[in-house]
Coordinates of C-alpha atoms in Angstrom, one line a residue:
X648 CA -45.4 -5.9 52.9
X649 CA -45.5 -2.4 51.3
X650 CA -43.1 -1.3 54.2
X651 CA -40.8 -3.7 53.2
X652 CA -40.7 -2.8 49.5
X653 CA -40.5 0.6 50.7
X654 CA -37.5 -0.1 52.2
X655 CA -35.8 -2.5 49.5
X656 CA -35.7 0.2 46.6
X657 CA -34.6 2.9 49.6
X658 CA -31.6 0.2 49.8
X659 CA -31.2 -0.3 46.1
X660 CA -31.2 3.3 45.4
X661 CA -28.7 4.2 48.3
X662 CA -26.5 1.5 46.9
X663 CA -26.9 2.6 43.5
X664 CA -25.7 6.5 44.8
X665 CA -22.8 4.7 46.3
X666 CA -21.9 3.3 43.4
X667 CA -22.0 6.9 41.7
X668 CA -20.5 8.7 44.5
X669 CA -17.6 11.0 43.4
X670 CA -18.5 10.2 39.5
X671 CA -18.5 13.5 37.2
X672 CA -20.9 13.3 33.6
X673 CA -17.6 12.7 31.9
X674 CA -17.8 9.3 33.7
X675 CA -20.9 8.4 32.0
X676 CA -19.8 9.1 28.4
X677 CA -19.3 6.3 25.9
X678 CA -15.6 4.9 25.2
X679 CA -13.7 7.1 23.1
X680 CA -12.3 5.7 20.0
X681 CA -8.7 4.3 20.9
X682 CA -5.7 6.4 20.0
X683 CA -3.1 5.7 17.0
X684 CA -0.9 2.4 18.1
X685 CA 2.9 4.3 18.2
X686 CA 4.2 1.2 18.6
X687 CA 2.4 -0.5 15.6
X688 CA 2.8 3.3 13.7
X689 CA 6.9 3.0 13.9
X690 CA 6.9 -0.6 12.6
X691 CA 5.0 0.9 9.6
X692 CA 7.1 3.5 8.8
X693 CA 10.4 1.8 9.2
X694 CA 8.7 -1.3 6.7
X695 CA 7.5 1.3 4.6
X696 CA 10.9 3.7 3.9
X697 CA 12.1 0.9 1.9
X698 CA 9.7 2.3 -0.5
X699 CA 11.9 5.3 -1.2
X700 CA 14.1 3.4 -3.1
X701 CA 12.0 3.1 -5.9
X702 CA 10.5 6.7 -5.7
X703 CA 14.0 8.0 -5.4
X704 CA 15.2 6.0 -8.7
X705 CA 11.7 7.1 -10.6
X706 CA 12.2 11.0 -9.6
X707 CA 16.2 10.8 -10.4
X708 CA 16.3 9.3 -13.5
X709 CA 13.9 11.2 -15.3
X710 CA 16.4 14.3 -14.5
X711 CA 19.6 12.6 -14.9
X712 CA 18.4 11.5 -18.1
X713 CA 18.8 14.8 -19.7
X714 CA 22.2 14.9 -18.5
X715 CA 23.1 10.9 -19.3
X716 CA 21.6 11.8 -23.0
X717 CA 24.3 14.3 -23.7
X718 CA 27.3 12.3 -21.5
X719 CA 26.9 8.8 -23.6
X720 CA 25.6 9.8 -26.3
X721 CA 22.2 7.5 -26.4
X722 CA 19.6 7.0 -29.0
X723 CA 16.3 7.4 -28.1
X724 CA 15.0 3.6 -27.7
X725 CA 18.3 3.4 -25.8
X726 CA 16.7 6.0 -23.8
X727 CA 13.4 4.7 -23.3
X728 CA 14.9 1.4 -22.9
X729 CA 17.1 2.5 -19.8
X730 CA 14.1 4.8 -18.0
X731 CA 12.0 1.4 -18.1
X732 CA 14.4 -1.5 -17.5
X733 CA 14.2 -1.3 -13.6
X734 CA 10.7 -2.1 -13.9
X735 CA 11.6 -5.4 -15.5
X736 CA 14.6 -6.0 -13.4
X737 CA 12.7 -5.9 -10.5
X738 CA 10.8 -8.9 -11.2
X739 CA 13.5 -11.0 -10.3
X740 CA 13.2 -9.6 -6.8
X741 CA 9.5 -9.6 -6.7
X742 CA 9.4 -13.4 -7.5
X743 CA 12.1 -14.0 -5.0
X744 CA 11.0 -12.3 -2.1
X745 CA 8.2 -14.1 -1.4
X746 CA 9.8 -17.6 -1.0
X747 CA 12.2 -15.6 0.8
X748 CA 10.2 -13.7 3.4
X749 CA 8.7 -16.8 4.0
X750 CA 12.1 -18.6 4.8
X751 CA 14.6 -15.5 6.7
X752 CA 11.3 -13.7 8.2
X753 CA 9.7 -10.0 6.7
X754 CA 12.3 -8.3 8.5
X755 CA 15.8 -9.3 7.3
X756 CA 14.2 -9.6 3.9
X757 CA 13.6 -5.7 4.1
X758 CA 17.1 -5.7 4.9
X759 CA 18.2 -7.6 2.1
X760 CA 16.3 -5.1 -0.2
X761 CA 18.6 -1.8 0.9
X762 CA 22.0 -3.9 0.8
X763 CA 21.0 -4.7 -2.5
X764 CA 19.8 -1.1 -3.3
X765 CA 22.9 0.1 -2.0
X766 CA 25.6 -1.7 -4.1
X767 CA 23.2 -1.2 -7.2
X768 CA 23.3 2.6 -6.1
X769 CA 26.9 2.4 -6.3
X770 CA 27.6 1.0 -9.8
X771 CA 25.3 3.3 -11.2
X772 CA 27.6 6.3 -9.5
X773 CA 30.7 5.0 -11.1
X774 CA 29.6 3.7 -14.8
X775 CA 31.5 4.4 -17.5
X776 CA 29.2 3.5 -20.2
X777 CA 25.8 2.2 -21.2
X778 CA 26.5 -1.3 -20.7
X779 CA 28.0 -0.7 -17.1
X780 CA 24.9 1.5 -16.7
X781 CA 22.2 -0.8 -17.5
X782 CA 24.0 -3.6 -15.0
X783 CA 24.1 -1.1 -12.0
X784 CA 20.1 -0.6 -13.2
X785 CA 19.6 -4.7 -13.0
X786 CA 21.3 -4.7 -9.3
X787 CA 19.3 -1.8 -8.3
X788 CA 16.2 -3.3 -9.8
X789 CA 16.2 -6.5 -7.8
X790 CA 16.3 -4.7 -4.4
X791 CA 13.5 -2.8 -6.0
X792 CA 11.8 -5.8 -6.5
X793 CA 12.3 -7.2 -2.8
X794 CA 11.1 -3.6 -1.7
X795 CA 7.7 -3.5 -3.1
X796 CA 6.5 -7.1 -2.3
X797 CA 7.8 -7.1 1.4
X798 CA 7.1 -3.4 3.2
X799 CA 3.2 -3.7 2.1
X800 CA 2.9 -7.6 3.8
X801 CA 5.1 -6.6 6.8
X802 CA 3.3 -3.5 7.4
X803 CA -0.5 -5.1 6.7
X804 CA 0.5 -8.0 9.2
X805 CA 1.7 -5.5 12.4
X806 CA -1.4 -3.3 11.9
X807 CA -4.3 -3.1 14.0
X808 CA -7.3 -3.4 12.6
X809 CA -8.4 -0.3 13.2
X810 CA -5.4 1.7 11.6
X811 CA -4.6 -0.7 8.7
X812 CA -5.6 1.3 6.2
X813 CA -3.9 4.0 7.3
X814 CA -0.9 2.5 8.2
X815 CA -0.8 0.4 4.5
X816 CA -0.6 3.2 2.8
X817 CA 2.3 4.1 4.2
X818 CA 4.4 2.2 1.3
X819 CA 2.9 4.9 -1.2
X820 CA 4.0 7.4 1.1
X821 CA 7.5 6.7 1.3
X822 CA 7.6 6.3 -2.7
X823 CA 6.4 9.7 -3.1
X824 CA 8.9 10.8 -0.4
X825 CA 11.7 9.4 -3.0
X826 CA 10.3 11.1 -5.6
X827 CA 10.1 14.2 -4.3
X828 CA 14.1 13.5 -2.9
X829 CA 14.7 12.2 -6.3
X830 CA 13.8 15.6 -8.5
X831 CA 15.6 18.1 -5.4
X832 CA 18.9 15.8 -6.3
X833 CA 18.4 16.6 -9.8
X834 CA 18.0 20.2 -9.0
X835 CA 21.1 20.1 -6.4
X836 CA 23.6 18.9 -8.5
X837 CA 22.9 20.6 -12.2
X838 CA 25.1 22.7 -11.7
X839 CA 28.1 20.1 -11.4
X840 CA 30.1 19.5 -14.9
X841 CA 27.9 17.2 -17.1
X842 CA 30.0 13.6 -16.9
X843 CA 29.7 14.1 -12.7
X844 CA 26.7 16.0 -11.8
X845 CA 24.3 12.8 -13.2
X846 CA 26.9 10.3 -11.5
X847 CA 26.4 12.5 -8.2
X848 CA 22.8 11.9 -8.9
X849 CA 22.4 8.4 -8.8
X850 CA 25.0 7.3 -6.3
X851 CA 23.7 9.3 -3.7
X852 CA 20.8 6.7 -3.1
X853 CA 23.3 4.8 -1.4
X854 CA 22.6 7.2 1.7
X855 CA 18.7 5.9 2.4
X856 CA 19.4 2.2 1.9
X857 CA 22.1 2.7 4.2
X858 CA 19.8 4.5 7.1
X859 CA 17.3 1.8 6.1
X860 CA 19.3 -1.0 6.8
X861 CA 20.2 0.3 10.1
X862 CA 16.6 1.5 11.2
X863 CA 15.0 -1.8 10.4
X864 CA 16.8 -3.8 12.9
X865 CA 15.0 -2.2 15.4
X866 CA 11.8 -2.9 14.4
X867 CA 10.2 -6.8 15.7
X868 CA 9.4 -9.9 13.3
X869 CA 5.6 -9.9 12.1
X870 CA 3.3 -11.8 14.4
X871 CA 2.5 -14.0 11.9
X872 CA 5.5 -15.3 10.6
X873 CA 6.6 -15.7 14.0
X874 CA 3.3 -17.9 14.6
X875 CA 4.0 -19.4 11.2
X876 CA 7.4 -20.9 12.7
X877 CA 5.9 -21.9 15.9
X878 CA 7.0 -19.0 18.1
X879 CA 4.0 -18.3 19.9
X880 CA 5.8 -16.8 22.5
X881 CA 7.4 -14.0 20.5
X882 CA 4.1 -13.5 18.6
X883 CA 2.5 -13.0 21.5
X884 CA 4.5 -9.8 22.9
X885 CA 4.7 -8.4 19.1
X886 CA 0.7 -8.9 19.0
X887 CA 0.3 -6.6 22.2
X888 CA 2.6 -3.9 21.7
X889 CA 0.7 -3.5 18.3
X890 CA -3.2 -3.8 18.9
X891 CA -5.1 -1.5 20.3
X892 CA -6.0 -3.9 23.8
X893 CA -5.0 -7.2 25.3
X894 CA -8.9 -8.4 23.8
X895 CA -7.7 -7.6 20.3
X896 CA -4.0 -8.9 20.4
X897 CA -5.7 -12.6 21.8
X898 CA -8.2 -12.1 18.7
X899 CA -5.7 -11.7 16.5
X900 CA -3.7 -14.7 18.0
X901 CA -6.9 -16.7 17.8
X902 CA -7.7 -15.8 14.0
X903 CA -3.7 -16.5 13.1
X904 CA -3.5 -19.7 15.1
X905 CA -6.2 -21.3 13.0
X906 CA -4.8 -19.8 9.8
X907 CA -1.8 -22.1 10.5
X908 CA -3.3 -25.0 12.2
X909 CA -2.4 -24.7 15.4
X910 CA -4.9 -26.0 18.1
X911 CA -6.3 -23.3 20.2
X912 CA -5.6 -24.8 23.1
X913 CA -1.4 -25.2 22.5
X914 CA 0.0 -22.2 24.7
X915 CA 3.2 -23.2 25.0
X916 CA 6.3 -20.6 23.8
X917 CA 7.2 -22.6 21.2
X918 CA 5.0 -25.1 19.4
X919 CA 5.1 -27.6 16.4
X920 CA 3.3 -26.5 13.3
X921 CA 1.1 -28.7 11.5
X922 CA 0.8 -27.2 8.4
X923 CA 4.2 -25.3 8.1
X924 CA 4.2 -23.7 4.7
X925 CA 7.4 -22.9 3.1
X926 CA 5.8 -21.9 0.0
X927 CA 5.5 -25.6 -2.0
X928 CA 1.6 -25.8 -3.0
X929 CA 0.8 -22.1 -2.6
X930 CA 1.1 -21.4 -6.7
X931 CA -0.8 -24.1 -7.1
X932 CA -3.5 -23.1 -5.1
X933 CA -3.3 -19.7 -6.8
X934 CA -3.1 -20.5 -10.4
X935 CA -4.1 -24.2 -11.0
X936 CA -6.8 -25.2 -8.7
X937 CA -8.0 -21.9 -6.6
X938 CA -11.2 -21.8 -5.3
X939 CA -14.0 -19.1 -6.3
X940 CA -12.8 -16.7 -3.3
X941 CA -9.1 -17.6 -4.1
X942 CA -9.9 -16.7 -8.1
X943 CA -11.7 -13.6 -7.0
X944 CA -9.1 -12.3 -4.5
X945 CA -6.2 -12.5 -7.4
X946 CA -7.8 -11.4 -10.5
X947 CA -9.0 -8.7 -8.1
X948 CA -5.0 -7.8 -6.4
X949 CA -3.7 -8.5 -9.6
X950 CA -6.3 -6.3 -11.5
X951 CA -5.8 -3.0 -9.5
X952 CA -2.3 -3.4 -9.6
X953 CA -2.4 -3.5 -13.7
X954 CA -4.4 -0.5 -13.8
X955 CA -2.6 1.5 -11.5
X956 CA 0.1 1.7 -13.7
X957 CA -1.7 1.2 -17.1
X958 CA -3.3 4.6 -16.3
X959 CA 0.1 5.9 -17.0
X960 CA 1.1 7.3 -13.8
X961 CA 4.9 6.0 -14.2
X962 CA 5.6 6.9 -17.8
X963 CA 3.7 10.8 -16.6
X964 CA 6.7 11.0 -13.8
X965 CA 9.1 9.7 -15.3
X966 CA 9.3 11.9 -18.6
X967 CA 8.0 14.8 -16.7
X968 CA 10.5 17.0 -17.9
X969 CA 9.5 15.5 -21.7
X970 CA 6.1 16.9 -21.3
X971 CA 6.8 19.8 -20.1
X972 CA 9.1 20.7 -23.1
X973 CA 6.6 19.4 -25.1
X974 CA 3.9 22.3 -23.2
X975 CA 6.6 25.0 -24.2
X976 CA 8.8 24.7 -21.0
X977 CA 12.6 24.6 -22.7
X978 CA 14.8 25.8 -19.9
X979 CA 16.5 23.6 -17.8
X980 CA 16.6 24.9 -14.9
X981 CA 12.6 25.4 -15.3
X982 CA 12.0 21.9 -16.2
X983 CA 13.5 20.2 -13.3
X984 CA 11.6 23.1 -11.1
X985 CA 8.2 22.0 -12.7
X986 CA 9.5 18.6 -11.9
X987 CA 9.5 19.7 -7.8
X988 CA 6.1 20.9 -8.1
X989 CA 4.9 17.5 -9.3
X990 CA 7.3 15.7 -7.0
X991 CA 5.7 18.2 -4.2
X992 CA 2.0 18.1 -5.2
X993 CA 2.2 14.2 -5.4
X994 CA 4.2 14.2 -1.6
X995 CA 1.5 16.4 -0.4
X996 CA -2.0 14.4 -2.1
X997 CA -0.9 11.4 -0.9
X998 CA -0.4 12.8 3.0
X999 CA -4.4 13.6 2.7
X1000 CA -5.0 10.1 2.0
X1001 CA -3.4 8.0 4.6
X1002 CA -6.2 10.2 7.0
X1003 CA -9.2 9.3 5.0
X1004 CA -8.7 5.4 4.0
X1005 CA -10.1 4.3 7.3
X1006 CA -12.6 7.5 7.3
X1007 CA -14.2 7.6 4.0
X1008 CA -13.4 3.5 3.0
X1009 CA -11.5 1.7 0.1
X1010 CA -14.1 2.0 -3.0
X1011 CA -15.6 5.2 -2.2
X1012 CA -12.0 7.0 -2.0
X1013 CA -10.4 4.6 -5.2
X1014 CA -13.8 5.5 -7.3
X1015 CA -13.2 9.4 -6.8
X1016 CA -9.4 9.2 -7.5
X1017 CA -9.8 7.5 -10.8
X1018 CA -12.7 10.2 -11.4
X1019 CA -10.5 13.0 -11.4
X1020 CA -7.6 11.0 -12.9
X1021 CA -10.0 10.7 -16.1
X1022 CA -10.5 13.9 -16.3
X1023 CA -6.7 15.0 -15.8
X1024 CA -5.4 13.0 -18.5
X1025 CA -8.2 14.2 -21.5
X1026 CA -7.4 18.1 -20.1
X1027 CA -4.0 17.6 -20.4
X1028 CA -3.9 15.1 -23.8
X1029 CA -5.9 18.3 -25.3
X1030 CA -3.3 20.8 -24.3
X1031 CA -0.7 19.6 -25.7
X1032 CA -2.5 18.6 -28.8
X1033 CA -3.1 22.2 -29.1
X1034 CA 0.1 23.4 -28.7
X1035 CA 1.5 21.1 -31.2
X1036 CA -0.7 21.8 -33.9
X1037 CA -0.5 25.7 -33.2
X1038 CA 1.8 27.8 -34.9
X1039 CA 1.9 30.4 -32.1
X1040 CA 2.9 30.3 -28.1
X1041 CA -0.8 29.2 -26.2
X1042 CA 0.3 30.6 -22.7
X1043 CA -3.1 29.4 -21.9
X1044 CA -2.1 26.2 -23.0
X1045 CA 1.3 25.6 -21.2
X1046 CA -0.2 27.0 -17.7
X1047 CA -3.3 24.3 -18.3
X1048 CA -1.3 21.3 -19.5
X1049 CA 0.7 22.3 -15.7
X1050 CA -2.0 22.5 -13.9
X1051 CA -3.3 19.0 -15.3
X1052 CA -0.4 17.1 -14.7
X1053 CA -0.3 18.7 -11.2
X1054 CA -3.8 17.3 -11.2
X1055 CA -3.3 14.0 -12.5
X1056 CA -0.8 13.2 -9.7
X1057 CA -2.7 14.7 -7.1
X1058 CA -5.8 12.8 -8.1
X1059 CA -3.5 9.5 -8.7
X1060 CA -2.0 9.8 -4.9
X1061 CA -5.1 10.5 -2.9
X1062 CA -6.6 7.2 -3.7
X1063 CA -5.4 4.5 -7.0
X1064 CA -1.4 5.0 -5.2
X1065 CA -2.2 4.2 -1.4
X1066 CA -4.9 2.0 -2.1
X1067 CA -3.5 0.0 -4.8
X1068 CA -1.1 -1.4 -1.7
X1069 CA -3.1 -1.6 0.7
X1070 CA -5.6 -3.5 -0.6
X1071 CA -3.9 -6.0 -1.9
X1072 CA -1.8 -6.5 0.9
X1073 CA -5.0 -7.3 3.1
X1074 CA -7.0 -9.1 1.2
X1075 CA -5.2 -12.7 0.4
X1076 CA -5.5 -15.0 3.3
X1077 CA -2.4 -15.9 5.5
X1078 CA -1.3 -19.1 3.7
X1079 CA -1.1 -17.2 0.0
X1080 CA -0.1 -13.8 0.9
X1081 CA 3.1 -13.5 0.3
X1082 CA 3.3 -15.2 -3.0
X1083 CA 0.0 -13.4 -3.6
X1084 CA 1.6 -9.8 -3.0
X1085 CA 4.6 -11.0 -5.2
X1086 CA 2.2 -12.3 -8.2
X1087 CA 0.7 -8.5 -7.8
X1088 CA 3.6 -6.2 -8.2
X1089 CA 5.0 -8.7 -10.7
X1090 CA 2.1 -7.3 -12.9
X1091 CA 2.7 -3.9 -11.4
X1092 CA 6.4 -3.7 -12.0
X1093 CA 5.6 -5.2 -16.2
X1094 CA 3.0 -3.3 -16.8
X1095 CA 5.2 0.1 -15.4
X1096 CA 8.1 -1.3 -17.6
X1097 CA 6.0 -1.6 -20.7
X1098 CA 4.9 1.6 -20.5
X1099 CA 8.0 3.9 -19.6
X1100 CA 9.9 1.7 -22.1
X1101 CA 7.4 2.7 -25.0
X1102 CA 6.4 6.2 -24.2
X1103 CA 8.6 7.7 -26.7
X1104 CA 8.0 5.6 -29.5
X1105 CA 4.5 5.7 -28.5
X1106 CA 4.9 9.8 -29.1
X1107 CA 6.1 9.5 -32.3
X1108 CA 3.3 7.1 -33.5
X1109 CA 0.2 8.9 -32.4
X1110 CA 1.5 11.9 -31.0
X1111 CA 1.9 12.8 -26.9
X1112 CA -1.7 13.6 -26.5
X1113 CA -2.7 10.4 -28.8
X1114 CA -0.8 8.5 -25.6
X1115 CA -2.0 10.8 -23.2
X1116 CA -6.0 9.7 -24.7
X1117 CA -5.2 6.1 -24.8
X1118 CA -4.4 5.9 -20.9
X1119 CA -7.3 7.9 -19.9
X1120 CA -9.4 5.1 -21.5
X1121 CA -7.8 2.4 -19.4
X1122 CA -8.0 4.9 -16.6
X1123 CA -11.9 4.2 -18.0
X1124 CA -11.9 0.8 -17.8
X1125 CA -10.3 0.6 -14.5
X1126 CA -13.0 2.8 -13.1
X1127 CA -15.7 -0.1 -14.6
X1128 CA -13.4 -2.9 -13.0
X1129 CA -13.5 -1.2 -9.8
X1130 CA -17.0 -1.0 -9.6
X1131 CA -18.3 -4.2 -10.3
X1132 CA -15.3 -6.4 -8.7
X1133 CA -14.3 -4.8 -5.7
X1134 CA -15.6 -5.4 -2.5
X1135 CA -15.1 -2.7 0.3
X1136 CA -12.7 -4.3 3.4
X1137 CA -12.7 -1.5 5.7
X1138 CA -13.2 -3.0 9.4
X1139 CA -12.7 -6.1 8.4
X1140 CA -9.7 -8.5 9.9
X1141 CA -7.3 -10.3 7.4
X1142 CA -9.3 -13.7 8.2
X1143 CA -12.0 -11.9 7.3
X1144 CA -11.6 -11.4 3.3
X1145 CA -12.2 -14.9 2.2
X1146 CA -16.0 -14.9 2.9
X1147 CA -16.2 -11.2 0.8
X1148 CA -14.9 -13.0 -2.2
X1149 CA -15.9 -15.9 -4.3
X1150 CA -19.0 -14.3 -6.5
X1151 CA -17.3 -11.6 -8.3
X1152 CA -19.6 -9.3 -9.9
X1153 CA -22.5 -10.5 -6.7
X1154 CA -19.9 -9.3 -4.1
X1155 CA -22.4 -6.9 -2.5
X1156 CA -24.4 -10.6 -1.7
X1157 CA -21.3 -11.9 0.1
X1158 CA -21.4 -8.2 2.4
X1159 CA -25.3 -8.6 3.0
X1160 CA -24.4 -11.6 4.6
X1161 CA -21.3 -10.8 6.5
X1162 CA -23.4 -7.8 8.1
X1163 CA -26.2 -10.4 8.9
X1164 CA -23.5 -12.4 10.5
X1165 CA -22.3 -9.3 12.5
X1166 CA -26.3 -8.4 13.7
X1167 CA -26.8 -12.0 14.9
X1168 CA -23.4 -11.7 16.9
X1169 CA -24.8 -8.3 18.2
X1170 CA -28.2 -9.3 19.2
X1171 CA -27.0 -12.5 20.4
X1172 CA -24.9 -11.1 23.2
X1173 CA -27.5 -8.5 23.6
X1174 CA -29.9 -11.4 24.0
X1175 CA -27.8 -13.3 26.7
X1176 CA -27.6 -10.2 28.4
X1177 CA -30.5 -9.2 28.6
X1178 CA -31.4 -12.8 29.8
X1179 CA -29.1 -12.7 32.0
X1180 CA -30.9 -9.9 33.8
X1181 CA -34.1 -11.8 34.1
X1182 CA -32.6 -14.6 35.3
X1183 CA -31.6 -12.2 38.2
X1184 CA -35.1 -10.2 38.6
X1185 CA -36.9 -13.3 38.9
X1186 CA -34.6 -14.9 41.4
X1187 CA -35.0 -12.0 43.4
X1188 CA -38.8 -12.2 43.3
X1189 CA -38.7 -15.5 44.3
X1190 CA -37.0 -14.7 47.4
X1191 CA -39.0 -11.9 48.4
X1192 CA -42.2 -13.8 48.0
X1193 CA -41.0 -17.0 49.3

């Protein structure tokens, strides 16, 4: 009997060095963590260069303004009024597009968005007066509008879990790209005579919605609008060309097919849709009667988009060149430099984050950024309240109050920009998210609008550093919101969020249990395993003792 043992593990073992045979140690290493999704990656940034639209408009205006001032002779609440209107203009598109995504598809709305761009584009290149101005700033504003609500939903739905973050933030990106594009134009064409150069200016955004509306026709339809219309078939083939395997493009199926209410086992190409939603009930289910997840998912996508631009961000860009000639800076040429730096500084900041949202985490990331952004705005509010009460030149002063609004943006774009976006474009469920997106930068786009069309008066009533004060104390009170409200998403699918949500400031009890649930699923298959390989030792006993 021994002999025979003997000679069953010499066969086990041989077999086992079979098995090995010609394996190196590199064999025997765990799975490396799967590389970026190119496929997935280029839908992003095609979705996502929309975006430049509105950067470009922010970063051009508050240049051409200076020369618009002296052309047309405007007041300064006609001013204000004009730096601010496409904020409110672009409502119209924001309420529009998502009733409209959800009837042409994500991608020929994105479309829709540069056409629009581009003949707004053009009637601001050829007005003649304010009136004709402020109508070429409406047209522009709606494909504004269409822009913001559609690239973050598109580009949320094609992602991979595992590069969502990443590739969400992407929208942020692209508007700092504009910016940037937006202050070299002003710099570029300064030197024209005063009644072109601000004309050259603004009509020259007609070139990236033209090479936008172009790009994006080569990009798919999401996967789950496609499923939403009952084209499993296309779905399919979108969902594996952007997930990281064939497992997680049939998850992803799985988790969207239920969304919509299609039986598991349909597999046909083309299927009927139970619950095909075309938008009727969805406000309803937001505003009137949500549930407690529902209610927590939109004061919480509707909250960080208030505070992203009640901490002053856009009226900071916008009348860059105003604070700086409040800090001292008085040359033209200079200004509109300055304004590069922060156009550059901003590009740069928010380049950093796209590689640390999926690293470092939502919260962790957004808590730090409105840290520093804190701090920016009180260093900067006390510069200039310096050098406006002093009678004499505070070089010290001027090269702080830089430095600080270099801060400020930096600190604004490494985490409250990108993460604005892509949070809350990944956490409303399937059936709301596109009217939920819209209901977000609706806030975004009044709240922005409020405060670039009041910055001056706000000046003159309790001074630049009086305004400066008053945003770094919602800057405050976004950091408190923030922390009690928000739970963390990383790793976590898009049918995932509801069960985070629904008891607000106890969302840490709703995490505890999703990473209970996770355990269970871990042991369990560890368990059935495990069993597994009992089940096999002890048939093989049997045998050998029978």
């Amino acid at each position: 009997m021994a002999a025979k043992q003997l000679q069953e593990a010499e066969r086990r073992n041989g077999a086992a060095s079979n098995a090995n045979y010609g394996k190196s140690i590199q064999d025997f290493d765990p799975p490396k963590k799967p590389k970026r999704n190119k496929f997935a990656m280029a839908c992003a940034i095609l979705a996502s260069m929309t975006s430049i639209l509105l950067g470009y408009d922010i970063g051009v205006m508050s240049g051409a303004v200076i020369f618009i001032r002296k052309d047309i002779k405007m007041t300064y609440v006609k001013e204000e009024v004009l730096m601010g209107i496409l904020d409110v203009y672009s409502l119209v598109g924001s309420a529009a597009a998502g009733r409209t995504s959800d009837w042409i598809g994500r991608r020929y709305t994105i479309v829709l968005a540069g056409a629009i761009f581009f003949v707004g584009a053009l009637l601001m290149g050829f007005a003649t007066n304010y009136a004709f101005l402020m109508f070429g700033r409406f047209v522009a504003g709606v494909g504004v509008g269409y822009a913001l609500m559609i690239a973050p939903v598109y580009t949320a739905e094609v992602s991979p879990a595992s590069a969502r973050g990443f590739l969400t933030s992407f929208p942020e990106v692209f508007i700092n790209v504009g910016i940037l594009l937006g202050y070299v134009s002003n710099y570029a064409f300064s030197k024209l005579p005063q009644n072109l150069g601000w004309r050259f200016m603004l009509g020259i955004g007609v070139l990236p919605s033209m090479a936008i509306g172009f790009s994006i026709m080569a990009m798919p339809e999401s996967p789950r609008w496609l499923v939403m219309q009952g084209r499993l078939g296309d779905a399919k083939r979108v969902l594996h060309k952007t997930s990281d395997s064939k497992e997680e493009a049939e998850l992803r199926l799985v988790d969207i097919k239920e969304a919509a209410g299609i039986p598991q086992q349909c597999e046909d190409d083309v299927v009927q849709v139970p619950k095909r939603n075309k938008g009727s009930g969805v406000w309803r289910e937001l505003f009137l009667h949500p549930t407690p997840a529902v209610l927590h998912i939109l004061i919480t996508g509707v909250g960080i988009h208030f505070f992203q631009q009640a901490s002053g961000i856009d009226a900071v860009v916008l009348y860059s060149p105003e604070i700086f000639t409040r800090a001292g800076i008085t040359n033209s040429d200079l200004k509109l430099l300055a304004t590069i730096c922060v156009g550059f500084v901003k590009t740069s900041s928010i380049l950093i984050a796209t590689f640390l949202l999926d690293r470092l985490g939502r919260r962790p990331l957004l808590l730090s950024s409105v840290t520093g952004m804190i701090g920016s705005l009180v260093s900067l509010a006390v510069c200039l309240t310096m050098i406006d009460q002093s009678s004499t030149k505070l070089m010290w002063a001027i090269v702080l109050a830089l430095l600080s609004t270099l801060s400020y943006v930096a600190f604004f774009s490494i985490g409250m920009g990108p993460i604005t976006w892509v949070y809350s474009s990944e956490i409303f469920p399937l059936r709301l998210r596109a009217q939920g997106c819209a209901a977000g930068v609706l806030v975004n786009r009044v709240t922005s609008g409020v405060l670039t069309m009041t910055f001056l008066s706000l000046n003159r009533a309790i001074t630049i550093g009086g305004a400066l004060f008053l945003y770094a104390a919602m800057a405050a009170a976004a950091w408190a919101f923030f922390y009690t409200m928000m739970p963390e998403t990383q790793g976590r699918t898009l049918e995932e969020m509801e069960k985070l949500f629904g008891r607000f400031f106890r969302w840490r009890t709703s995490l505890r249990d999703l990473q209970e649930e996770d355990k269970k699923e871990v042991n369990g298959n560890v368990d059935g395993s495990r069993r597994g390989e009992v089940q096999l030792g002890e048939g093989t006993n049997g045998n050998r003792q029978g």
